[in-house]
Amino acid sequence: MNFPYYRDFYPKIIMPIGSNDTALLKESPFAETGATHWLIALQGDHEGVPAGCCNWKVLVYTSDPDGTFSWDKPYYASSLMESIDSAIELAQEFESFGKNDVLCTMGSDKKIS
């Protein structure tokens, strides 16, 4: 399978999914993945912007301990942001949600199933 954003895809952290998030995932379309970890990443998008510029998106995937994930099925995908600093800040927020075992309850209106 070819990952279309390989050039501008930056995994930030792989972290274990907590027990509360695991219970919620079991009741979601992601239950079949058997995932044990979150992969939080930044993805650049050059489409529609001047050469040398990039918009950014924060993605959260379910993964295994080695970071294997389905690139076409993110648990969460942010809207595009013009600033990488804003994207990094949002990724840090999701990292905090994951560490506090509440990632499944945050941004549920933006989940992609």
Short mmCIF file of C-alpha atoms in Angstrom, two decimals, residues 5-87:
data_model
loop_
_atom_site.label_atom_id
_atom_site.label_comp_id
_atom_site.label_asym_id
_atom_site.label_seq_id
_atom_site.Cartn_x
_atom_site.Cartn_y
_atom_site.Cartn_z
CA TYR A 5 1.85 11.77 2.50
CA TYR A 6 5.11 10.00 3.33
CA ARG A 7 7.23 13.04 2.52
CA ASP A 8 5.46 15.32 5.00
CA PHE A 9 4.31 12.89 7.67
CA TYR A 10 5.90 13.20 11.09
CA PRO A 11 4.93 10.76 13.83
CA LYS A 12 5.21 12.68 17.09
CA ILE A 13 4.46 10.03 19.72
CA ILE A 14 3.30 6.46 20.14
CA MET A 15 1.68 5.93 23.52
CA PRO A 16 -0.33 3.16 25.19
CA ILE A 17 -4.10 3.52 25.11
CA GLY A 18 -5.45 3.74 28.66
CA SER A 19 -8.18 1.51 30.07
CA ASN A 20 -10.94 4.14 29.78
CA ASP A 21 -10.12 4.87 26.13
CA THR A 22 -9.79 1.12 25.42
CA ALA A 23 -13.32 0.54 26.78
CA LEU A 24 -14.70 3.34 24.58
CA LEU A 25 -12.83 2.07 21.51
CA LYS A 26 -14.42 -1.37 21.99
CA GLU A 27 -17.78 0.30 21.33
CA SER A 28 -16.59 2.08 18.18
CA PRO A 29 -15.75 1.18 14.58
CA PHE A 30 -12.11 0.95 15.74
CA ALA A 31 -12.81 -2.09 17.95
CA GLU A 32 -11.83 -4.49 15.18
CA THR A 33 -8.31 -3.06 14.95
CA GLY A 34 -7.29 -4.48 18.33
CA ALA A 35 -5.09 -1.42 18.78
CA THR A 36 -3.12 -0.95 21.97
CA HIS A 37 -1.50 2.42 21.26
CA TRP A 38 -2.19 5.91 19.94
CA LEU A 39 -0.01 7.35 17.20
CA ILE A 40 -0.15 11.15 17.08
CA ALA A 41 1.34 12.70 13.96
CA LEU A 42 1.65 15.89 11.93
CA GLN A 43 0.96 15.85 8.22
CA GLY A 44 1.92 18.57 5.78
CA ASP A 45 -0.24 19.54 2.83
CA HIS A 46 1.20 21.61 -0.04
CA GLU A 47 -1.95 21.70 -2.15
CA GLY A 48 -3.19 25.20 -2.92
CA VAL A 49 -0.36 27.04 -1.17
CA PRO A 50 2.65 28.86 -2.66
CA ALA A 51 5.81 26.86 -3.31
CA GLY A 52 7.79 26.27 -0.14
CA CYS A 53 4.72 26.73 2.07
CA CYS A 54 2.73 24.07 3.84
CA ASN A 55 -0.50 23.73 5.78
CA TRP A 56 -0.61 21.23 8.64
CA LYS A 57 -3.02 18.69 10.01
CA VAL A 58 -2.90 16.75 13.28
CA LEU A 59 -3.82 13.09 12.97
CA VAL A 60 -4.45 10.52 15.67
CA TYR A 61 -4.35 6.85 14.69
CA THR A 62 -4.87 3.62 16.58
CA SER A 63 -1.76 1.45 16.28
CA ASP A 64 0.14 -1.49 17.67
CA PRO A 65 3.20 -1.05 19.95
CA ASP A 66 5.48 -0.82 16.90
CA GLY A 67 3.50 2.07 15.40
CA THR A 68 1.80 0.06 12.64
CA PHE A 69 -1.41 1.85 11.63
CA SER A 70 -3.87 2.25 8.76
CA TRP A 71 -2.96 5.60 7.19
CA ASP A 72 -6.37 5.89 5.53
CA LYS A 73 -8.36 5.42 8.77
CA PRO A 74 -7.41 8.06 11.34
CA TYR A 75 -9.30 8.17 14.62
CA TYR A 76 -9.09 11.96 14.48
CA ALA A 77 -8.06 14.42 11.79
CA SER A 78 -7.90 18.15 12.45
CA SER A 79 -8.72 20.80 9.93
CA LEU A 80 -5.79 22.32 8.05
CA MET A 81 -3.75 24.90 9.96
CA GLU A 82 -1.44 27.47 8.40
CA SER A 83 1.01 27.40 11.30
CA ILE A 84 3.10 24.39 12.28
CA ASP A 85 3.26 25.89 15.77
CA SER A 86 -0.54 25.62 16.04
CA ALA A 87 -0.40 22.03 14.82
#
